[in-house]
Coordinates of C-alpha atoms in Angstrom, one line a residue:
Chain A
M14 CA 14.9 8.9 -1.7
I15 CA 12.7 9.5 1.2
R16 CA 13.1 12.8 2.8
A17 CA 11.5 14.0 6.0
V18 CA 11.0 17.6 6.6
V19 CA 10.2 18.6 10.2
H20 CA 8.9 22.0 10.9
L21 CA 9.3 23.1 14.5
E22 CA 6.9 25.7 15.7
L23 CA 9.2 27.7 18.0
S24 CA 7.3 31.0 18.1
G25 CA 6.0 30.2 21.6
L26 CA 9.5 29.4 22.8
E27 CA 10.8 32.6 21.2
R28 CA 8.1 34.5 22.9
F29 CA 9.0 32.8 26.2
R30 CA 12.7 33.7 25.8
H31 CA 11.8 37.3 25.1
E32 CA 9.6 37.5 28.2
V33 CA 12.3 35.9 30.3
S34 CA 14.9 38.5 29.3
K35 CA 12.6 41.5 29.7
P36 CA 13.7 44.1 32.3
Q37 CA 10.2 44.0 33.9
G38 CA 7.7 41.2 34.4
P39 CA 7.1 38.2 36.5
I40 CA 10.5 36.6 36.0
R41 CA 12.3 39.8 36.9
D42 CA 10.1 40.3 39.9
A43 CA 10.9 36.7 41.0
L44 CA 14.6 37.3 40.6
R45 CA 14.4 40.5 42.7
Q46 CA 12.5 38.4 45.2
W47 CA 15.5 36.0 45.1
G48 CA 17.7 38.9 46.1
H49 CA 15.4 39.7 49.0
R50 CA 15.3 36.1 50.0
Y51 CA 19.1 35.8 49.9
R52 CA 19.7 39.0 51.9
T53 CA 17.1 37.8 54.5
F54 CA 19.0 34.6 54.8
V55 CA 22.6 36.1 55.1
Q56 CA 21.5 38.8 57.5
R57 CA 19.7 36.2 59.7
R58 CA 22.9 34.1 59.6
F59 CA 24.9 37.2 60.3
V60 CA 22.9 37.8 63.5
K61 CA 23.4 34.2 64.6
Y62 CA 27.1 34.0 63.8
S63 CA 28.0 37.4 65.3
R64 CA 26.6 36.2 68.6
G65 CA 28.9 33.2 68.5
G66 CA 26.4 30.8 67.1
G67 CA 28.4 29.7 64.1
D68 CA 32.0 29.1 63.1
W69 CA 33.2 32.7 63.1
P70 CA 36.3 32.9 65.4
P71 CA 35.5 35.0 68.5
L72 CA 37.0 38.5 68.9
K73 CA 40.6 38.4 69.9
Y74 CA 40.6 41.3 72.2
K75 CA 37.7 42.4 74.4
R76 CA 36.7 45.9 73.9
R77 CA 37.4 48.3 76.8
R78 CA 34.1 50.0 77.4
G79 CA 31.5 48.3 79.5
S80 CA 28.7 47.2 77.2
R81 CA 31.1 46.8 74.3
A82 CA 33.0 44.1 76.3
R83 CA 30.4 41.7 74.9
A84 CA 30.4 43.3 71.4
A85 CA 29.1 41.0 68.7
I86 CA 31.5 39.8 66.0
L87 CA 31.7 42.1 63.0
R88 CA 29.0 44.4 64.5
D89 CA 31.3 47.3 65.6
T90 CA 29.7 50.0 63.5
G91 CA 26.9 47.9 62.0
T92 CA 27.9 48.9 58.4
L93 CA 28.6 45.4 57.2
F94 CA 25.3 44.3 58.7
R95 CA 23.2 47.0 57.3
A96 CA 24.5 46.5 53.8
L97 CA 22.7 43.2 53.9
D98 CA 19.2 44.6 54.8
P99 CA 16.6 42.4 53.1
V100 CA 14.8 45.3 51.5
W101 CA 16.9 47.0 48.9
R102 CA 17.5 50.6 50.0
S103 CA 20.9 51.3 48.4
N104 CA 22.5 51.2 51.8
P105 CA 26.3 52.1 51.7
G106 CA 28.3 49.1 50.7
A107 CA 25.3 47.1 49.3
I108 CA 24.8 46.2 45.7
Q109 CA 21.9 44.9 43.7
Q110 CA 22.4 44.4 40.0
D111 CA 20.0 42.8 37.5
L112 CA 21.8 40.2 35.3
P113 CA 20.4 38.2 32.4
F114 CA 18.3 35.7 34.2
G115 CA 19.9 36.5 37.5
I116 CA 20.6 39.0 40.1
R117 CA 23.8 40.0 41.9
V118 CA 23.5 41.0 45.5
G119 CA 26.1 41.4 48.3
Y120 CA 28.8 44.0 49.0
G121 CA 30.0 46.4 46.4
G122 CA 30.3 50.1 45.4
P123 CA 32.8 52.7 46.4
H124 CA 31.4 53.7 49.9
R125 CA 34.1 53.9 52.5
H126 CA 33.8 52.2 55.9
P127 CA 33.5 54.8 58.6
K128 CA 36.4 53.4 60.7
A129 CA 38.4 51.0 58.5
G130 CA 39.5 53.6 56.0
I131 CA 38.9 51.3 53.0
S132 CA 35.7 50.6 51.1
I133 CA 33.0 48.6 52.8
A134 CA 33.1 46.0 50.0
D135 CA 36.9 45.6 50.5
L136 CA 36.5 45.2 54.2
A137 CA 33.7 42.6 53.7
A138 CA 36.0 40.7 51.3
I139 CA 38.8 40.8 53.9
H140 CA 36.6 39.3 56.6
D141 CA 34.8 36.9 54.2
Q142 CA 38.0 35.4 52.8
G143 CA 40.3 35.9 55.8
L144 CA 42.8 38.0 54.0
G145 CA 45.9 39.5 55.7
R146 CA 45.9 38.8 59.5
M147 CA 42.1 38.6 59.7
P148 CA 40.6 35.3 60.6
K149 CA 38.1 34.0 58.0
R150 CA 34.5 34.9 58.9
Q151 CA 32.5 34.0 55.8
I152 CA 29.5 36.2 55.2
I153 CA 28.5 35.4 51.6
V154 CA 27.6 31.7 51.5
Q155 CA 25.3 29.4 49.6
P156 CA 21.7 29.8 50.7
D157 CA 20.2 27.1 53.0
N158 CA 17.7 24.6 51.8
R159 CA 14.7 26.6 53.1
T160 CA 15.8 29.6 51.2
R161 CA 16.4 27.6 48.0
A162 CA 12.9 26.0 48.4
Q163 CA 11.4 29.5 48.6
M164 CA 13.4 30.6 45.6
V165 CA 12.1 27.6 43.6
S166 CA 8.6 28.5 44.7
D167 CA 9.0 32.1 43.6
M168 CA 10.2 31.1 40.1
Q169 CA 7.5 28.4 39.7
R170 CA 4.9 31.1 40.5
A171 CA 6.5 33.5 38.1
L172 CA 6.6 30.9 35.3
K173 CA 3.0 30.1 35.9
K174 CA 2.1 33.8 35.7
L175 CA 4.1 34.0 32.4
A176 CA 2.3 31.0 31.0
D177 CA -1.1 32.4 32.1
G178 CA -0.2 35.6 30.3
V179 CA -0.6 37.8 33.4
Chain B
M91 CA -1.8 47.1 34.1
N92 CA -2.9 50.1 36.0
P93 CA -1.8 50.7 39.6
F94 CA -5.0 49.2 41.2
Q95 CA -4.6 46.0 39.1
A96 CA -0.9 45.9 39.9
V97 CA -1.6 46.2 43.6
Y98 CA -4.3 43.5 43.6
D99 CA -2.0 41.1 41.8
A100 CA 0.9 42.0 44.1
L101 CA -1.2 41.4 47.2
W102 CA -1.6 37.8 46.0
D103 CA 2.1 37.6 45.3
L104 CA 2.7 38.9 48.8
V105 CA 0.6 36.1 50.3
L106 CA 2.2 33.5 48.1
T107 CA 5.8 34.5 48.9
S108 CA 5.1 32.4 52.0
T109 CA 5.7 28.8 50.9
E110 CA 3.7 27.7 53.8
L111 CA 0.6 29.6 52.6
A112 CA 1.2 28.5 49.1
T113 CA 1.0 24.9 50.3
L114 CA -1.8 25.4 52.8
V115 CA -4.2 27.3 50.5
K116 CA -4.4 25.3 47.3
E117 CA -4.5 27.2 44.0
G118 CA -8.2 26.4 43.4
N119 CA -9.0 27.8 46.8
R120 CA -7.5 31.2 46.2
I121 CA -10.4 33.2 45.0
R122 CA -9.3 36.1 43.0
F123 CA -11.3 38.5 40.8
D124 CA -8.6 39.4 38.2
K125 CA -8.8 36.2 36.2
T126 CA -11.1 35.2 33.3
A127 CA -13.9 33.6 35.4
R128 CA -16.9 35.9 35.6
N129 CA -17.8 34.5 39.0
P130 CA -15.0 32.7 40.8
L131 CA -16.9 32.4 44.0
K132 CA -17.9 29.0 45.3
H133 CA -21.4 28.7 46.6
A134 CA -20.9 25.6 48.7
L135 CA -17.7 24.5 50.2
Q136 CA -16.5 20.9 50.4
V137 CA -13.7 19.7 52.7
G138 CA -11.2 20.0 49.9
D139 CA -12.2 23.6 49.3
V140 CA -10.8 24.8 52.5
P141 CA -8.9 26.7 53.7
E142 CA -10.3 29.2 51.2
L143 CA -8.8 32.7 50.8
I144 CA -10.7 35.5 49.0
L145 CA -9.2 38.9 48.3
L146 CA -11.7 41.8 47.8
P147 CA -11.0 45.4 47.1
L148 CA -12.9 47.3 49.8
G149 CA -12.7 50.8 48.6
S150 CA -10.9 53.8 50.0
Q151 CA -10.7 55.6 53.3
S152 CA -9.5 58.7 51.6
A153 CA -8.2 60.1 48.3
N154 CA -6.5 63.3 48.7
L155 CA -6.3 64.9 45.3
S156 CA -4.4 67.9 46.7
A157 CA -2.0 66.2 49.1
S158 CA 0.6 68.7 47.9
S159 CA 1.1 70.9 45.0
C160 CA 2.1 68.0 42.8
T161 CA 1.0 64.7 44.5
T162 CA -2.2 62.8 45.0
H163 CA -2.5 60.4 47.9
F164 CA -4.7 57.4 47.9
H165 CA -5.4 54.8 50.6
R166 CA -7.1 51.8 49.2
Q167 CA -8.4 49.0 51.5
Y168 CA -8.5 45.4 50.7
Q169 CA -9.9 42.5 52.6
F170 CA -8.7 39.0 52.8
I171 CA -11.5 36.6 53.8
L172 CA -10.3 33.3 55.2
A173 CA -12.6 30.4 55.6
T174 CA -11.0 27.5 57.4
G175 CA -14.0 25.1 57.5
D176 CA -12.3 23.7 60.6
L177 CA -13.0 24.3 64.3
R178 CA -9.5 23.4 65.4
L179 CA -7.4 26.5 66.0
A180 CA -4.0 24.9 65.3
E181 CA -5.0 23.2 62.1
G182 CA -7.0 26.1 60.7
L183 CA -7.2 29.6 61.8
D184 CA -4.0 30.1 63.8
T185 CA -1.7 28.5 61.2
V186 CA -3.1 30.4 58.2
S187 CA -3.4 33.7 60.1
W188 CA 0.1 33.5 61.5
N189 CA 1.5 32.8 58.0
L190 CA -0.5 35.7 56.6
L191 CA 1.0 38.0 59.2
C192 CA 4.5 36.8 58.3
A193 CA 3.9 37.2 54.6
F194 CA 2.6 40.8 55.2
A195 CA 5.8 41.7 56.9
N196 CA 7.5 41.2 53.5
W197 CA 5.4 44.0 51.9
R198 CA 8.3 46.4 51.2
A199 CA 9.9 43.7 49.0
V200 CA 6.8 42.9 47.0
L201 CA 4.7 46.0 46.9
G202 CA 7.5 48.5 47.2
P203 CA 9.0 47.9 43.8
L204 CA 5.7 48.4 41.9
T205 CA 5.9 51.1 39.4
W206 CA 3.6 53.2 37.3
N207 CA 4.8 55.7 34.8
E208 CA 8.3 54.5 35.8
K209 CA 7.8 55.7 39.4
R210 CA 7.3 53.7 42.5
F211 CA 3.9 54.4 44.0
V212 CA 3.3 52.2 47.0
Q213 CA 4.4 54.2 50.0
G214 CA 2.8 52.2 52.8
F215 CA 1.0 49.1 53.8
D216 CA -0.8 48.4 57.0
I217 CA -3.1 45.8 58.6
T218 CA -6.1 47.9 59.8
A219 CA -8.4 45.2 61.3
I220 CA -8.5 41.5 61.9
T221 CA -11.8 40.0 62.9
D222 CA -12.0 36.3 63.7
G223 CA -15.3 34.5 64.0
L224 CA -16.8 31.2 64.6
R225 CA -19.7 29.7 62.6
D226 CA -19.7 32.5 60.2
S227 CA -22.2 31.1 57.8
E228 CA -21.6 33.7 55.2
N229 CA -17.9 33.1 54.8
N230 CA -17.8 29.4 55.8
K231 CA -20.9 28.6 53.7
N232 CA -22.1 25.1 54.7
L233 CA -19.0 24.2 56.7
N234 CA -18.5 24.9 60.4
G235 CA -15.3 26.5 61.2
W236 CA -13.3 29.6 62.0
S237 CA -13.2 32.4 59.6
S238 CA -11.2 35.6 59.6
L239 CA -11.5 39.0 57.9
L240 CA -8.1 40.8 57.5
T241 CA -8.4 44.3 56.3
V242 CA -5.3 45.9 54.9
S243 CA -4.7 49.4 53.6
V244 CA -2.3 50.3 50.8
F245 CA -1.1 53.8 50.7
M246 CA -0.3 55.0 47.1
Q247 CA 1.2 58.2 46.0
F248 CA 1.1 59.5 42.4
R249 CA 2.2 62.6 40.7
T250 CA -1.0 64.5 39.9
Q251 CA 0.4 65.4 36.5
D252 CA 0.8 61.7 35.7
L253 CA -2.8 61.1 36.6
I254 CA -4.0 63.9 34.3
G255 CA -1.6 62.7 31.6
D256 CA -3.3 59.3 31.8
L257 CA -6.7 60.8 30.8

Protein backbone atom coordinates (compact mmCIF):
# COMPACT_ATOMS: atom_id res chain seq x y z
CA MET A 1 0.00 0.00 0.00
CA ILE A 2 1.27 3.38 -0.84
CA ARG A 3 0.27 6.09 1.51
CA ALA A 4 0.87 9.76 1.03
CA VAL A 5 0.97 12.03 4.02
CA VAL A 6 0.64 15.69 3.28
CA HIS A 7 1.49 18.22 5.96
CA LEU A 8 0.06 21.64 5.39
CA GLU A 9 1.88 24.48 7.07
CA LEU A 10 -1.04 26.67 8.02
CA SER A 11 0.48 28.71 10.80
CA GLY A 12 0.81 31.70 8.46
CA LEU A 13 -2.83 31.39 7.49
CA GLU A 14 -3.82 31.08 11.14
CA ARG A 15 -1.81 34.16 11.98
CA PHE A 16 -3.50 35.98 9.12
CA ARG A 17 -6.94 34.92 10.33
CA HIS A 18 -6.09 36.12 13.80
CA GLU A 19 -4.86 39.49 12.49
CA VAL A 20 -7.96 39.95 10.38
CA SER A 21 -10.28 39.42 13.33
CA LYS A 22 -8.39 41.73 15.70
CA PRO A 23 -10.30 44.76 16.97
CA GLN A 24 -7.40 47.02 15.93
CA GLY A 25 -4.99 46.98 13.07
CA PRO A 26 -4.84 47.71 9.37
CA ILE A 27 -7.88 45.60 8.45
CA ARG A 28 -10.07 47.24 11.08
CA ASP A 29 -8.77 50.66 9.98
CA ALA A 30 -9.69 49.83 6.40
CA LEU A 31 -13.17 48.67 7.43
CA ARG A 32 -13.74 51.91 9.31
CA GLN A 33 -12.52 53.75 6.24
CA TRP A 34 -15.18 51.81 4.34
CA GLY A 35 -17.75 53.23 6.73
CA HIS A 36 -16.43 56.70 6.03
CA ARG A 37 -16.45 56.07 2.28
CA TYR A 38 -19.99 54.78 2.38
CA ARG A 39 -21.32 57.70 4.40
CA THR A 40 -19.52 60.12 2.08
CA PHE A 41 -21.24 58.44 -0.85
CA VAL A 42 -24.76 58.36 0.62
CA GLN A 43 -24.54 61.91 1.95
CA ARG A 44 -23.36 63.20 -1.42
CA ARG A 45 -26.22 61.30 -3.02
CA PHE A 46 -28.60 62.72 -0.40
CA VAL A 47 -27.62 66.28 -1.41
CA LYS A 48 -28.19 65.53 -5.08
CA TYR A 49 -31.48 63.73 -4.63
CA SER A 50 -32.88 66.21 -2.13
CA ARG A 51 -32.44 68.90 -4.75
CA GLY A 52 -34.47 66.90 -7.24
CA GLY A 53 -31.51 65.36 -9.02
CA GLY A 54 -32.55 61.75 -8.52
CA ASP A 55 -35.66 59.61 -8.43
CA TRP A 56 -37.08 60.87 -5.12
CA PRO A 57 -40.66 62.08 -5.65
CA PRO A 58 -40.92 65.85 -5.14
CA LEU A 59 -42.60 67.25 -2.03
CA LYS A 60 -46.36 67.10 -2.32
CA TYR A 61 -47.16 70.38 -0.65
CA LYS A 62 -45.09 73.51 -0.89
CA ARG A 63 -44.18 74.89 2.45
CA ARG A 64 -45.75 78.19 3.39
CA ARG A 65 -42.86 80.35 4.46
CA GLY A 66 -40.87 82.18 1.78
CA SER A 67 -37.50 80.47 1.61
CA ARG A 68 -39.01 77.18 2.65
CA ALA A 69 -41.18 77.17 -0.46
CA ARG A 70 -38.19 75.66 -2.22
CA ALA A 71 -37.31 73.35 0.64
CA ALA A 72 -35.14 70.42 -0.28
CA ILE A 73 -36.63 66.94 -0.04
CA LEU A 74 -36.06 65.24 3.37
CA ARG A 75 -34.10 68.27 4.59
CA ASP A 76 -36.72 69.84 6.87
CA THR A 77 -34.70 69.66 10.09
CA GLY A 78 -31.47 68.23 8.64
CA THR A 79 -31.54 65.37 11.15
CA LEU A 80 -31.64 62.56 8.59
CA PHE A 81 -28.91 64.29 6.62
CA ARG A 82 -26.59 64.88 9.58
CA ALA A 83 -26.84 61.26 10.66
CA LEU A 84 -24.93 60.43 7.50
CA ASP A 85 -21.98 62.76 8.20
CA PRO A 86 -18.89 61.08 6.75
CA VAL A 87 -16.83 61.52 9.90
CA TRP A 88 -18.22 59.44 12.72
CA ARG A 89 -19.30 61.76 15.53
CA SER A 90 -22.11 59.74 17.10
CA ASN A 91 -24.66 62.13 15.62
CA PRO A 92 -28.24 61.42 16.73
CA GLY A 93 -29.72 58.65 14.63
CA ALA A 94 -26.39 57.44 13.29
CA ILE A 95 -24.80 54.09 13.98
CA GLN A 96 -21.40 52.62 13.37
CA GLN A 97 -20.79 49.09 14.59
CA ASP A 98 -17.75 46.93 14.06
CA LEU A 99 -18.70 43.46 12.79
CA PRO A 100 -16.46 40.45 12.19
CA PHE A 101 -14.76 41.46 8.95
CA GLY A 102 -17.30 44.17 8.37
CA ILE A 103 -18.82 47.36 9.58
CA ARG A 104 -22.44 48.43 9.96
CA VAL A 105 -23.28 52.04 9.24
CA GLY A 106 -26.52 53.87 8.63
CA TYR A 107 -29.42 54.84 10.82
CA GLY A 108 -30.06 53.37 14.25
CA GLY A 109 -30.22 54.02 17.94
CA PRO A 110 -33.01 55.36 20.10
CA HIS A 111 -32.72 59.11 19.37
CA ARG A 112 -36.07 60.67 18.61
CA HIS A 113 -36.62 62.94 15.64
CA PRO A 114 -37.29 66.51 16.80
CA LYS A 115 -40.52 66.85 14.81
CA ALA A 116 -41.75 63.42 13.79
CA GLY A 117 -42.20 62.06 17.31
CA ILE A 118 -40.64 58.72 16.40
CA SER A 119 -37.04 57.58 16.37
CA ILE A 120 -34.79 58.93 13.65
CA ALA A 121 -34.02 55.38 12.54
CA ASP A 122 -37.73 54.58 12.22
CA LEU A 123 -38.35 57.75 10.24
CA ALA A 124 -35.43 56.93 7.95
CA ALA A 125 -36.86 53.44 7.40
CA ILE A 126 -40.30 54.89 6.59
CA HIS A 127 -38.83 57.14 3.92
CA ASP A 128 -36.33 54.57 2.69
CA GLN A 129 -38.93 51.86 2.17
CA GLY A 130 -41.95 54.05 1.45
CA LEU A 131 -43.98 52.75 4.37
CA GLY A 132 -47.50 53.97 5.16
CA ARG A 133 -48.52 56.84 2.92
CA MET A 134 -44.98 58.03 2.41
CA PRO A 135 -43.53 57.80 -1.08
CA LYS A 136 -40.40 55.69 -1.30
CA ARG A 137 -37.25 57.80 -1.14
CA GLN A 138 -34.42 55.35 -0.83
CA ILE A 139 -31.48 56.59 1.20
CA ILE A 140 -29.47 53.45 1.95
CA VAL A 141 -28.39 52.01 -1.38
CA GLN A 142 -25.52 50.05 -2.84
CA PRO A 143 -22.35 52.13 -3.24
CA ASP A 144 -21.47 53.32 -6.71
CA ASN A 145 -18.55 51.95 -8.70
CA ARG A 146 -16.20 54.74 -7.65
CA THR A 147 -16.84 54.10 -3.97
CA ARG A 148 -16.41 50.37 -4.47
CA ALA A 149 -13.11 50.94 -6.25
CA GLN A 150 -11.95 53.11 -3.34
CA MET A 151 -12.98 50.40 -0.87
CA VAL A 152 -11.06 47.78 -2.84
CA SER A 153 -8.03 50.06 -2.80
CA ASP A 154 -8.36 50.56 0.99
CA MET A 155 -8.46 46.83 1.62
CA GLN A 156 -5.60 46.06 -0.76
CA ARG A 157 -3.47 48.59 1.07
CA ALA A 158 -4.45 47.14 4.44
CA LEU A 159 -3.67 43.59 3.33
CA LYS A 160 -0.31 44.71 2.04
CA LYS A 161 0.38 46.38 5.37
CA LEU A 162 -0.56 43.20 7.14
CA ALA A 163 1.66 41.14 4.88
CA ASP A 164 4.54 43.59 5.45
CA GLY A 165 4.03 43.23 9.18
CA VAL A 166 3.44 46.93 9.76
CA MET B 1 3.85 51.87 17.76
CA ASN B 2 4.25 55.21 19.54
CA PRO B 3 2.14 58.21 18.56
CA PHE B 4 4.81 59.74 16.33
CA GLN B 5 5.23 56.50 14.39
CA ALA B 6 1.45 56.12 14.19
CA VAL B 7 1.03 59.65 12.82
CA TYR B 8 3.79 59.18 10.23
CA ASP B 9 2.18 55.95 9.06
CA ALA B 10 -1.30 57.50 9.08
CA LEU B 11 -0.12 60.47 7.00
CA TRP B 12 0.83 58.03 4.26
CA ASP B 13 -2.54 56.33 4.69
CA LEU B 14 -4.16 59.73 4.37
CA VAL B 15 -2.42 60.36 1.06
CA LEU B 16 -3.18 56.90 -0.24
CA THR B 17 -6.89 57.04 0.56
CA SER B 18 -6.96 59.00 -2.68
CA THR B 19 -7.09 56.30 -5.33
CA GLU B 20 -5.88 58.89 -7.83
CA LEU B 21 -2.74 59.54 -5.80
CA ALA B 22 -2.20 55.85 -5.21
CA THR B 23 -2.20 55.43 -8.98
CA LEU B 24 -0.20 58.56 -9.80
CA VAL B 25 2.58 58.05 -7.28
CA LYS B 26 3.83 54.51 -7.71
CA GLU B 27 4.78 52.56 -4.65
CA GLY B 28 8.48 52.69 -5.40
CA ASN B 29 8.27 56.46 -5.69
CA ARG B 30 6.81 56.93 -2.21
CA ILE B 31 9.84 57.63 -0.09
CA ARG B 32 9.13 56.82 3.51
CA PHE B 33 11.51 56.53 6.38
CA ASP B 34 9.64 54.01 8.50
CA LYS B 35 10.59 50.94 6.51
CA THR B 36 13.59 48.68 6.69
CA ALA B 37 15.80 50.50 4.14
CA ARG B 38 18.50 52.54 5.89
CA ASN B 39 18.52 55.08 3.09
CA PRO B 40 15.40 55.07 0.96
CA LEU B 41 16.37 58.27 -0.89
CA LYS B 42 17.15 58.09 -4.57
CA HIS B 43 20.16 60.09 -5.66
CA ALA B 44 19.21 60.43 -9.29
CA LEU B 45 15.75 60.33 -10.77
CA GLN B 46 14.80 58.60 -14.00
CA VAL B 47 11.55 59.33 -15.81
CA GLY B 48 9.95 56.29 -14.15
CA ASP B 49 10.87 57.63 -10.71
CA VAL B 50 8.50 60.58 -10.89
CA PRO B 51 6.26 61.83 -9.52
CA GLU B 52 8.14 61.16 -6.33
CA LEU B 53 6.69 61.93 -2.92
CA ILE B 54 8.79 62.13 0.23
CA LEU B 55 7.42 62.58 3.72
CA LEU B 56 9.73 64.12 6.29
CA PRO B 57 9.14 64.87 9.94
CA LEU B 58 10.09 68.53 10.35
CA GLY B 59 10.05 68.96 14.07
CA SER B 60 7.78 70.95 16.24
CA GLN B 61 6.48 74.48 16.44
CA SER B 62 5.64 74.06 20.06
CA ALA B 63 5.31 71.50 22.79
CA ASN B 64 3.35 72.77 25.71
CA LEU B 65 4.01 70.48 28.63
CA SER B 66 1.67 72.48 30.82
CA ALA B 67 -1.21 73.15 28.47
CA SER B 68 -3.53 72.43 31.36
CA SER B 69 -3.24 70.79 34.72
CA CYS B 70 -3.42 67.38 33.10
CA THR B 71 -2.74 67.68 29.36
CA THR B 72 0.28 68.14 27.14
CA HIS B 73 -0.08 69.67 23.70
CA PHE B 74 2.25 69.00 20.85
CA HIS B 75 2.27 70.44 17.33
CA ARG B 76 4.43 68.40 15.03
CA GLN B 77 5.18 69.48 11.50
CA TYR B 78 5.68 67.21 8.53
CA GLN B 79 6.69 68.06 5.02
CA PHE B 80 5.65 66.37 1.82
CA ILE B 81 8.21 66.93 -0.91
CA LEU B 82 6.81 66.38 -4.36
CA ALA B 83 9.12 66.09 -7.35
CA THR B 84 7.24 65.93 -10.62
CA GLY B 85 10.13 65.83 -13.07
CA ASP B 86 7.70 67.42 -15.48
CA LEU B 87 7.31 71.02 -16.60
CA ARG B 88 3.70 70.58 -17.66
CA LEU B 89 1.38 71.83 -14.95
CA ALA B 90 -1.60 69.67 -15.82
CA GLU B 91 0.34 66.41 -16.03
CA GLY B 92 2.52 67.07 -13.03
CA LEU B 93 2.20 69.63 -10.31
CA ASP B 94 -1.47 70.59 -10.47
CA THR B 95 -2.81 67.06 -10.64
CA VAL B 96 -0.80 65.72 -7.73
CA SER B 97 -1.19 68.87 -5.61
CA TRP B 98 -4.94 68.96 -6.10
CA ASN B 99 -5.29 65.31 -5.16
CA LEU B 100 -3.13 65.88 -2.10
CA LEU B 101 -5.41 68.70 -1.01
CA CYS B 102 -8.47 66.48 -1.50
CA ALA B 103 -6.81 63.69 0.46
CA PHE B 104 -5.89 66.03 3.32
CA ALA B 105 -9.54 67.05 3.64
CA ASN B 106 -10.15 63.49 4.81
CA TRP B 107 -7.88 63.86 7.86
CA ARG B 108 -10.60 63.45 10.48
CA ALA B 109 -11.39 59.98 9.19
CA VAL B 110 -7.77 58.81 9.03
CA LEU B 111 -5.89 60.69 11.75
CA GLY B 112 -8.82 61.24 14.08
CA PRO B 113 -9.26 57.58 15.16
CA LEU B 114 -5.56 57.11 16.07
CA THR B 115 -5.25 56.03 19.68
CA TRP B 116 -2.49 55.80 22.22
CA ASN B 117 -3.16 54.36 25.65
CA GLU B 118 -6.69 53.79 24.38
CA LYS B 119 -7.27 57.51 23.91
CA ARG B 120 -7.55 59.48 20.72
CA PHE B 121 -4.76 61.98 20.53
CA VAL B 122 -4.91 63.79 17.18
CA GLN B 123 -6.92 66.95 17.72
CA GLY B 124 -6.10 68.91 14.61
CA PHE B 125 -4.47 68.89 11.23
CA ASP B 126 -3.59 71.87 9.07
CA ILE B 127 -1.67 72.73 5.96
CA THR B 128 0.70 75.45 7.09
CA ALA B 129 2.60 76.21 3.88
CA ILE B 130 2.72 75.21 0.25
CA THR B 131 5.68 76.32 -1.84
CA ASP B 132 5.90 75.42 -5.51
CA GLY B 133 9.09 75.83 -7.43
CA LEU B 134 10.56 75.32 -10.84
CA ARG B 135 13.93 73.79 -11.58
CA ASP B 136 14.44 72.98 -7.95
CA SER B 137 17.59 70.98 -8.41
CA GLU B 138 17.65 69.65 -4.88
CA ASN B 139 14.23 68.07 -5.02
CA ASN B 140 14.03 67.23 -8.70
CA LYS B 141 17.62 66.00 -8.76
CA ASN B 142 18.68 65.63 -12.38
CA LEU B 143 15.22 66.11 -13.91
CA ASN B 144 13.71 69.46 -14.83
CA GLY B 145 10.27 69.94 -13.46
CA TRP B 146 7.98 71.47 -10.91
CA SER B 147 8.42 70.60 -7.30
CA SER B 148 6.31 71.38 -4.29
CA LEU B 149 6.85 71.50 -0.56
CA LEU B 150 3.70 70.98 1.49
CA THR B 151 4.10 71.53 5.17
CA VAL B 152 1.42 70.17 7.44
CA SER B 153 0.98 70.41 11.16
CA VAL B 154 -0.52 67.74 13.36
CA PHE B 155 -1.87 68.84 16.72
CA MET B 156 -1.64 66.11 19.33
CA GLN B 157 -2.92 66.13 22.85
CA PHE B 158 -1.90 63.66 25.53
CA ARG B 159 -2.67 63.16 29.16
CA THR B 160 0.49 64.22 30.93
CA GLN B 161 0.05 61.34 33.34
CA ASP B 162 0.12 58.89 30.41
CA LEU B 163 3.39 60.39 29.19
CA ILE B 164 4.95 60.02 32.60
CA GLY B 165 3.57 56.51 32.87
CA ASP B 166 5.32 55.62 29.61
CA LEU B 167 8.77 56.37 31.08
